[in-house]
Short mmCIF file of C-alpha atoms in Angstrom, two decimals:
data_model
loop_
_atom_site.label_atom_id
_atom_site.label_comp_id
_atom_site.label_asym_id
_atom_site.label_seq_id
_atom_site.Cartn_x
_atom_site.Cartn_y
_atom_site.Cartn_z
CA MET G 11 -52.01 124.11 -101.02
CA LEU G 12 -53.47 121.90 -98.21
CA VAL G 13 -55.59 120.00 -100.71
CA LYS G 14 -52.59 119.35 -102.93
CA THR G 15 -50.52 118.21 -99.95
CA THR G 16 -53.14 115.73 -98.74
CA SER G 17 -53.66 114.33 -102.21
CA MET G 18 -49.95 113.87 -102.84
CA ALA G 19 -49.43 112.19 -99.46
CA ALA G 20 -52.23 109.71 -100.09
CA THR G 21 -50.89 108.79 -103.52
CA LEU G 22 -47.37 108.18 -102.28
CA ALA G 23 -48.54 106.21 -99.22
CA LYS G 24 -50.37 103.79 -101.50
CA SER G 25 -47.21 103.22 -103.45
CA GLY G 26 -45.36 102.27 -100.27
CA ARG G 27 -42.80 105.08 -100.47
CA LEU G 28 -43.43 106.26 -96.90
CA GLY G 29 -39.94 107.66 -96.42
CA MET G 30 -40.31 109.85 -99.47
CA VAL G 31 -43.75 110.96 -98.18
CA GLY G 32 -42.15 112.46 -95.09
CA ILE G 33 -39.64 114.39 -97.15
CA LEU G 34 -42.21 115.71 -99.59
CA LEU G 35 -44.67 116.61 -96.85
CA SER G 36 -42.02 118.65 -95.10
CA ILE G 37 -41.41 120.55 -98.34
CA PHE G 38 -45.09 121.22 -98.94
CA VAL G 39 -45.72 122.15 -95.30
CA ALA G 40 -42.83 124.61 -95.48
CA GLY G 41 -44.46 126.17 -98.53
CA SER G 42 -47.78 126.42 -96.70
CA VAL G 43 -46.15 128.15 -93.73
CA GLN G 44 -44.82 130.83 -96.08
CA ALA G 45 -48.27 131.57 -97.49
CA ARG G 46 -49.59 134.85 -96.08
CA THR G 47 -52.95 136.62 -96.06
CA LEU G 48 -52.52 140.39 -96.19
CA GLU G 49 -55.17 142.95 -95.23
CA THR G 50 -55.28 145.45 -98.09
CA ALA G 51 -57.51 148.25 -99.32
CA PHE G 52 -59.29 145.71 -101.55
CA GLY G 53 -59.72 143.02 -98.89
CA ASP G 54 -57.57 140.02 -98.05
CA VAL G 55 -54.89 139.09 -100.58
CA ASP G 56 -52.99 135.80 -100.43
CA VAL G 57 -49.29 135.80 -101.27
CA GLU G 58 -47.16 132.65 -101.17
CA GLY G 59 -43.44 132.23 -100.80
CA THR G 60 -40.90 134.92 -101.55
CA PRO G 61 -41.85 136.76 -104.75
CA GLU G 62 -39.00 137.32 -107.18
CA ARG G 63 -40.71 139.06 -110.12
CA VAL G 64 -41.96 142.26 -108.52
CA VAL G 65 -43.49 145.37 -110.07
CA THR G 66 -43.96 148.55 -108.01
CA LEU G 67 -46.46 151.23 -109.04
CA TYR G 68 -45.73 153.83 -106.36
CA GLU G 69 -42.59 155.64 -105.14
CA GLY G 70 -43.01 154.31 -101.59
CA ALA G 71 -43.38 150.74 -102.83
CA LEU G 72 -40.20 151.01 -104.91
CA ASP G 73 -38.31 152.42 -101.93
CA ALA G 74 -39.51 149.68 -99.58
CA ALA G 75 -38.77 146.92 -102.08
CA VAL G 76 -35.22 148.11 -102.70
CA ALA G 77 -34.66 148.61 -98.96
CA ALA G 78 -35.75 145.00 -98.49
CA GLY G 79 -33.20 143.77 -101.04
CA VAL G 80 -35.47 143.43 -104.08
CA ASN G 81 -34.79 145.14 -107.41
CA PRO G 82 -38.24 145.47 -109.03
CA LEU G 83 -38.65 144.59 -112.70
CA GLY G 84 -40.88 147.60 -113.25
CA ALA G 85 -41.72 150.91 -111.59
CA VAL G 86 -43.55 154.15 -112.34
CA THR G 87 -41.82 157.49 -112.85
CA THR G 88 -41.46 159.96 -110.02
CA ARG G 89 -43.60 163.10 -109.97
CA GLY G 90 -42.32 165.74 -112.42
CA GLY G 91 -39.74 163.37 -113.94
CA ASP G 92 -39.47 160.80 -116.70
CA ASN G 93 -37.71 158.10 -114.64
CA VAL G 94 -37.47 156.92 -111.04
CA ALA G 95 -36.23 159.48 -108.51
CA SER G 96 -32.51 160.16 -108.71
CA TYR G 97 -31.92 159.39 -105.00
CA ILE G 98 -32.87 155.75 -105.49
CA GLU G 99 -30.95 155.15 -108.72
CA ALA G 100 -27.74 154.58 -106.75
CA HIS G 101 -29.43 151.66 -104.99
CA LEU G 102 -30.57 149.98 -108.20
CA GLY G 103 -27.17 149.03 -109.60
CA GLU G 104 -26.98 147.94 -113.23
CA HIS G 105 -30.57 146.76 -113.45
CA PRO G 106 -32.95 149.72 -113.26
CA PRO G 107 -36.65 148.86 -113.50
CA ALA G 108 -38.58 149.25 -116.74
CA ILE G 109 -40.98 152.18 -116.64
CA MET G 110 -44.66 151.26 -116.19
CA GLY G 111 -46.07 154.76 -116.80
CA VAL G 112 -46.89 157.30 -114.09
CA VAL G 113 -48.66 156.66 -110.81
CA ARG G 114 -51.89 158.24 -112.09
CA GLU G 115 -51.71 156.56 -115.51
CA ILE G 116 -50.35 153.03 -115.22
CA ASN G 117 -49.47 151.15 -118.40
CA ILE G 118 -51.26 147.86 -117.77
CA GLU G 119 -49.78 146.24 -120.91
CA ALA G 120 -46.26 147.05 -119.69
CA VAL G 121 -47.03 145.46 -116.32
CA LEU G 122 -48.39 142.33 -118.02
CA ALA G 123 -45.24 142.07 -120.15
CA GLN G 124 -43.10 141.73 -117.01
CA GLN G 125 -45.06 138.62 -115.91
CA PRO G 126 -44.82 139.63 -112.26
CA ASP G 127 -45.63 137.34 -109.35
CA LEU G 128 -46.37 140.35 -107.11
CA ILE G 129 -47.57 143.92 -107.74
CA LEU G 130 -47.12 146.61 -105.08
CA ALA G 131 -49.51 149.47 -105.76
CA PRO G 132 -50.43 152.87 -104.24
CA ALA G 133 -53.27 153.50 -101.81
CA GLN G 134 -54.89 155.70 -104.48
CA LEU G 135 -55.23 152.86 -107.00
CA SER G 136 -58.65 152.94 -108.66
CA ASP G 137 -61.03 150.01 -108.53
CA GLU G 138 -60.87 149.71 -112.33
CA GLN G 139 -57.06 149.46 -112.28
CA TYR G 140 -57.14 146.99 -109.39
CA GLN G 141 -59.53 144.69 -111.23
CA LEU G 142 -57.13 144.54 -114.18
CA LEU G 143 -53.87 144.27 -112.22
CA SER G 144 -55.14 141.62 -109.80
CA ARG G 145 -55.81 139.36 -112.77
CA ILE G 146 -52.09 139.53 -113.58
CA ALA G 147 -50.69 138.86 -110.09
CA PRO G 148 -51.51 139.36 -106.39
CA THR G 149 -51.82 143.14 -106.06
CA VAL G 150 -51.15 144.70 -102.67
CA VAL G 151 -52.73 148.12 -102.03
CA PRO G 152 -52.28 149.75 -98.61
CA PRO G 153 -55.46 150.95 -96.88
CA THR G 154 -55.96 154.71 -97.21
CA GLN G 155 -54.90 156.64 -94.09
CA PRO G 156 -55.34 160.28 -93.05
CA LEU G 157 -52.21 162.19 -94.10
CA ALA G 158 -49.57 161.76 -91.39
CA PRO G 159 -45.74 161.81 -91.30
CA ASP G 160 -45.51 158.18 -90.14
CA ASN G 161 -47.80 156.62 -92.77
CA TRP G 162 -44.75 155.33 -94.63
CA LYS G 163 -43.94 152.87 -91.86
CA ALA G 164 -47.25 151.00 -92.09
CA GLU G 165 -46.99 150.95 -95.89
CA ALA G 166 -43.40 149.68 -95.80
CA ARG G 167 -44.33 146.93 -93.33
CA LEU G 168 -47.22 145.80 -95.56
CA TYR G 169 -45.00 145.75 -98.64
CA GLY G 170 -42.30 143.92 -96.61
CA GLU G 171 -44.82 141.28 -95.58
CA ALA G 172 -45.90 140.85 -99.19
CA LEU G 173 -42.27 140.40 -100.19
CA ASN G 174 -41.72 137.95 -97.28
CA ARG G 175 -38.92 140.21 -96.08
CA GLN G 176 -40.44 141.52 -92.88
CA ALA G 177 -37.17 141.47 -90.93
CA ALA G 178 -35.34 143.58 -93.51
CA ILE G 179 -38.06 146.25 -93.41
CA ALA G 180 -38.14 146.26 -89.61
CA GLU G 181 -34.37 146.77 -89.55
CA ALA G 182 -34.59 149.58 -92.11
CA ILE G 183 -37.28 151.42 -90.10
CA GLU G 184 -35.28 150.99 -86.90
CA ALA G 185 -32.20 152.40 -88.63
CA VAL G 186 -34.17 155.51 -89.61
CA GLU G 187 -35.44 156.00 -86.06
CA GLN G 188 -31.95 155.67 -84.64
CA ARG G 189 -30.46 158.04 -87.22
CA ALA G 190 -33.19 160.66 -86.65
CA ALA G 191 -32.54 160.55 -82.91
CA GLU G 192 -28.82 161.04 -83.49
CA VAL G 193 -29.42 164.03 -85.79
CA ALA G 194 -31.87 165.56 -83.29
CA LYS G 195 -29.31 165.26 -80.52
CA ALA G 196 -26.62 166.91 -82.64
CA VAL G 197 -29.00 169.72 -83.71
CA GLU G 198 -29.94 170.41 -80.10
CA GLU G 199 -26.30 170.48 -79.01
CA ALA G 200 -25.47 172.85 -81.89
CA GLY G 201 -28.38 175.15 -81.00
CA VAL G 202 -29.47 175.53 -84.61
CA GLY G 203 -33.18 174.70 -84.33
CA GLY G 204 -36.11 177.04 -84.86
CA SER G 205 -39.11 177.25 -87.17
CA ALA G 206 -39.04 175.77 -90.65
CA PHE G 207 -41.18 175.84 -93.78
CA LEU G 208 -41.06 173.34 -96.64
CA VAL G 209 -41.99 174.96 -99.96
CA ARG G 210 -42.22 173.39 -103.39
CA TRP G 211 -41.61 175.88 -106.18
CA MET G 212 -43.50 175.10 -109.38
CA PRO G 213 -43.40 177.05 -112.67
CA GLY G 214 -46.56 178.81 -111.46
CA GLY G 215 -45.03 179.80 -108.13
CA PRO G 216 -44.42 178.50 -104.57
CA MET G 217 -46.70 176.16 -102.62
CA VAL G 218 -46.37 175.52 -98.89
CA MET G 219 -46.21 171.81 -98.11
CA SER G 220 -48.19 170.21 -95.30
CA GLU G 221 -46.79 169.76 -91.80
CA ASN G 222 -48.05 166.18 -92.10
CA LEU G 223 -45.86 165.32 -95.06
CA PHE G 224 -43.27 162.54 -94.76
CA SER G 225 -40.27 164.88 -95.03
CA ALA G 226 -41.85 167.45 -92.69
CA GLY G 227 -42.05 164.71 -90.09
CA LEU G 228 -38.31 164.06 -90.42
CA LEU G 229 -37.62 167.79 -90.02
CA ALA G 230 -39.70 167.73 -86.85
CA GLN G 231 -37.89 164.63 -85.60
CA ALA G 232 -34.62 166.47 -86.16
CA GLY G 233 -35.84 169.19 -83.80
CA LEU G 234 -37.28 171.87 -86.08
CA ASP G 235 -40.71 173.46 -85.56
CA VAL G 236 -42.32 172.77 -88.93
CA GLN G 237 -45.13 175.15 -89.90
CA ASP G 238 -47.47 175.73 -92.82
CA ALA G 239 -48.77 179.21 -91.84
CA GLY G 240 -52.30 177.82 -91.76
CA LEU G 241 -52.30 177.70 -95.55
CA VAL G 242 -52.78 173.92 -95.90
CA GLY G 243 -56.01 172.18 -94.97
CA GLU G 244 -56.03 169.14 -92.68
CA ARG G 245 -56.28 166.74 -95.61
CA GLY G 246 -54.27 168.81 -98.09
CA VAL G 247 -50.74 168.02 -99.20
CA HIS G 248 -49.92 171.60 -100.11
CA SER G 249 -51.36 175.12 -100.29
CA ASP G 250 -52.51 177.00 -103.33
CA VAL G 251 -49.79 178.86 -105.21
CA LEU G 252 -48.62 181.91 -103.25
CA SER G 253 -47.95 185.24 -104.86
CA LEU G 254 -44.51 186.75 -104.34
CA GLU G 255 -46.17 189.48 -102.27
CA ASN G 256 -47.29 186.79 -99.78
CA LEU G 257 -43.88 185.16 -99.37
CA SER G 258 -43.52 186.82 -95.95
CA GLN G 259 -45.91 184.16 -94.63
CA VAL G 260 -43.11 181.57 -94.94
CA ASP G 261 -40.42 183.77 -93.41
CA GLY G 262 -39.25 181.49 -90.57
CA ASP G 263 -35.82 180.49 -89.32
CA TRP G 264 -35.30 177.93 -92.10
CA LEU G 265 -36.77 177.54 -95.57
CA PHE G 266 -36.37 174.18 -97.32
CA LEU G 267 -37.00 175.03 -100.96
CA ALA G 268 -37.86 172.12 -103.25
CA THR G 269 -38.04 171.97 -107.04
CA LEU G 270 -39.13 168.95 -109.06
CA ASN G 271 -37.35 169.63 -112.33
CA GLU G 272 -35.57 172.25 -114.46
CA ASP G 273 -38.79 174.22 -115.03
CA GLY G 274 -39.30 174.64 -111.31
CA GLN G 275 -35.65 175.56 -110.81
CA ALA G 276 -35.89 178.22 -113.52
CA ALA G 277 -38.96 179.69 -111.82
CA VAL G 278 -37.29 179.91 -108.43
CA ASP G 279 -34.13 181.35 -109.98
CA ALA G 280 -36.25 184.12 -111.49
CA ALA G 281 -38.05 184.75 -108.20
CA LYS G 282 -34.74 185.10 -106.37
CA GLN G 283 -34.15 188.30 -108.34
CA SER G 284 -37.24 189.93 -106.84
CA SER G 285 -37.18 192.19 -103.79
CA ALA G 286 -40.06 190.17 -102.29
CA PHE G 287 -37.68 187.24 -102.05
CA THR G 288 -34.43 188.98 -101.12
CA ARG G 289 -35.97 190.95 -98.25
CA LEU G 290 -37.06 187.80 -96.43
CA ASN G 291 -35.26 187.41 -93.13
CA VAL G 292 -34.59 183.74 -93.88
CA VAL G 293 -32.87 184.77 -97.13
CA GLN G 294 -30.77 187.41 -95.44
CA GLN G 295 -29.74 184.85 -92.80
CA ASP G 296 -28.68 182.51 -95.63
CA HIS G 297 -30.99 179.84 -94.23
CA VAL G 298 -32.63 178.86 -97.52
CA VAL G 299 -31.86 175.19 -98.20
CA PRO G 300 -32.36 173.99 -101.81
CA VAL G 301 -33.60 170.38 -101.85
CA ASP G 302 -34.65 167.81 -104.45
CA GLY G 303 -38.43 167.97 -104.75
CA GLN G 304 -38.63 164.43 -106.14
CA LEU G 305 -37.11 163.24 -102.87
CA TRP G 306 -38.58 165.72 -100.40
CA THR G 307 -42.12 166.14 -101.71
CA SER G 308 -42.91 162.91 -103.61
CA ALA G 309 -40.90 160.03 -102.17
CA ASN G 310 -41.24 158.08 -98.97
CA GLY G 311 -39.76 154.97 -97.42
CA PRO G 312 -36.66 154.05 -95.42
CA LEU G 313 -34.17 154.90 -98.17
CA ALA G 314 -35.81 158.28 -98.80
CA ALA G 315 -35.76 158.97 -95.07
CA GLN G 316 -32.04 158.33 -94.88
CA ALA G 317 -31.40 160.61 -97.88
CA ILE G 318 -33.50 163.40 -96.34
CA LEU G 319 -31.67 163.05 -93.04
CA ASP G 320 -28.43 163.41 -95.03
CA ASP G 321 -29.75 166.75 -96.37
CA ILE G 322 -30.90 167.93 -92.94
CA GLU G 323 -27.57 167.07 -91.39
CA ALA G 324 -25.65 168.84 -94.17
CA ALA G 325 -27.83 171.97 -93.87
CA LEU G 326 -27.94 172.32 -90.10
CA LEU G 327 -24.64 170.74 -89.10
CA PRO G 328 -22.12 171.73 -91.79
#
C-alpha cells in the first residue's frame, strides 16, 4: 500500500494537481492505518480494512463474528447437528450462513464459491487445509492453547481484530464478565451453590466433561464447585463413556445433563428408567438440569456465554 501511495502522489504532483494530491493521500493513508498484522498459528497474517465477505469455519469464530455485528456468508455445522447451533440462529436474522461442511471436514469448494475477503478458522486447522484456504483469502487461525475456560476471550479478540471490530468484541466480553458477576452474587445470596458435574450423554452413554471447558468455567464463575471426579485428563475434553453402574461418581449437588441431538436424548430418556439413575441423590433432589449440548459442550464466544448464563440463572434462581 505504501508503494502505491508514493507512486500515485508522484504522478499527481507532476500534473500540478497538488490539492487533489492531499485529498488522495489522506484516503490512502487512512487505508494504510487500517491494515493490521495478526499473530496467528501459521505466522503473521495481514488483513486490511473492514472485511465484509466473511466465512467462519469454527463455532467460536461464528459466535465472535455475529457478536461483533457481522453475519458470515458461510459457516460449518455444529457438532452432532446438520446446521449452526440453534442458540445462534436467533442472532442471524433472515440471512443464515451457507454451510461449509463440518469443522473436521471443510468443503473448500464451498468456501471458494463465497469469494470471501476473510476466513476465520479453528485452532485445529490442518496445514494442508490452511495452504488451500489461505490462497482464497487471509485465513486467521488462533494459536493452540492448553484447554482452559477463558481461551474463548483470546480467540474472540483475535477474530475481532481481524474483523476490525475490536471495540465491539471488548464490549461483548465485558458484558459477559459483568453478567457472570451479577449471577454469582444472586446465587450466593440465594444459598443455592454446591458441587456440579457437566455430563454429555451420547447414544453410547454418559461422558463427564472437563472442568476446563468453556461452560464449566461459567458455572464456576456463577459460584458452583465444578468437578470431573478425576475422570478427565489434563488435556482431555471429556472422560470415556461411563457405565450406568458408575454413575454414582457424578452424584454431586447439581448435574447439568447435555445432549447433542435426538439420539442422545433418546439414550438419556432410556437411562432415566434405570435404578442406577433414579437412586442418585442429585436426581432425588430434582437437581438434574437438562441443557443443549450444542451450546454447552461445543460452542464458545460471548453470545454462547450469555445463553449459558441464561440457563444457569433459570436453573439456580427460578
